Coordinates of C-alpha atoms in Angstrom, one line a residue:
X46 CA -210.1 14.3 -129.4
X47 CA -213.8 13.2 -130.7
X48 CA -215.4 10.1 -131.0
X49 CA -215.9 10.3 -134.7
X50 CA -213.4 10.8 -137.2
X51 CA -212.2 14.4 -137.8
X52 CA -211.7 16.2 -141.2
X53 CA -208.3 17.3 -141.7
X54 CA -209.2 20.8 -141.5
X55 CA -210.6 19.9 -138.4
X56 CA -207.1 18.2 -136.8
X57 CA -205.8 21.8 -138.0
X58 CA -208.3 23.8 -136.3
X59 CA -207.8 22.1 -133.3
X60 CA -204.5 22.4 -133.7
X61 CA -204.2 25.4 -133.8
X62 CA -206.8 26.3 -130.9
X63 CA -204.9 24.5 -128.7
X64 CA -201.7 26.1 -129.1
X65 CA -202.5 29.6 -129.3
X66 CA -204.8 28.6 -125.9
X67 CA -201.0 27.5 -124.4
X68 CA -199.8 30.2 -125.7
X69 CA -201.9 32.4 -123.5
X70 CA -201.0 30.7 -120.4
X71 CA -203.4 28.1 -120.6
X72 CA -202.9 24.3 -118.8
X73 CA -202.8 21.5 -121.5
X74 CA -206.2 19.7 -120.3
X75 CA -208.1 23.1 -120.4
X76 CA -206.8 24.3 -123.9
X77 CA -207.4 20.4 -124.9
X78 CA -211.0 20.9 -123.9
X79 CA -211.8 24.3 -125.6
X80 CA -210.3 23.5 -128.5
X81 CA -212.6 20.0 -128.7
X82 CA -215.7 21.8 -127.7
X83 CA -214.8 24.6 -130.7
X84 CA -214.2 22.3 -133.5
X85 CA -217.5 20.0 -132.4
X86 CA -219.6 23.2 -132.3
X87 CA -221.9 21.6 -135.5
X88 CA -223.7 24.4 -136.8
X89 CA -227.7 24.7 -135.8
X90 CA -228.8 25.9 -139.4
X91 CA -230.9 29.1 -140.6
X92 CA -231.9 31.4 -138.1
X93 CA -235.4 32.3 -138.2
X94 CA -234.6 36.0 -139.6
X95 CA -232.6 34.0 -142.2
X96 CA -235.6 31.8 -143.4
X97 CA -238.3 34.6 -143.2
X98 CA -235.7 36.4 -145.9
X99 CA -235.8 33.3 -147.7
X100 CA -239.7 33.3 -147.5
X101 CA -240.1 36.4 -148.8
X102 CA -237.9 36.5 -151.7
X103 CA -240.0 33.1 -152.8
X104 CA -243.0 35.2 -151.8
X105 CA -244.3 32.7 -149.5
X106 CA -247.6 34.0 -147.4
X107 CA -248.2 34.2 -144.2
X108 CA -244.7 34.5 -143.3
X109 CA -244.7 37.1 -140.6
X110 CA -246.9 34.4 -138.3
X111 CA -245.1 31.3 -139.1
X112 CA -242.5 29.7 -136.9
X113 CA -239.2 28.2 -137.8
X114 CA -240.6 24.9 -138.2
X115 CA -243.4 26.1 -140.1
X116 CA -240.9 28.2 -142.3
X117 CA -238.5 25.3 -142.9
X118 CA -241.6 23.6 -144.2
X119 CA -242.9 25.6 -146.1
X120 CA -239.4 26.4 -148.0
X121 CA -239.0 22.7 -148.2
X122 CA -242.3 22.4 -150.6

């Protein structure tokens, strides 16, 4: 289980990770560990394609050259 307090659609997801991981033949401690490292994945944000779309329907210039820091940045303004 995590360090920090799960939601309780988190306790379900993991949940039901880890039994359909026993279900598939699975030991405990491995299906314990998937399911952990599924329901911690924290999502990494916008992809760059995703904030170059953004730019461009805000008709930021100089898009095209930016990076994602530079992007996220500039959207932030």
């Amino acid at each position: 289980m995590p360090q920090e307090a799960w939601s309780a659609k988190r306790v379900r997801q993991y949940a039901h990770i880890k039994d359909s991981l026993l279900e598939h033949g699975k030991p405990e401690p491995l299906a314990e560990d998937i399911a952990a490292r599924v329901v911690n994945k924290a999502p990494v944000g916008r992809t760059l394609l995703q904030l170059r779309d953004e730019a461009r329907q805000r008709g930021v210039k100089g898009r095209s050259t930016m990076n994602k820091v530079q992007l996220e940045a500039a959207l932030t303004r």
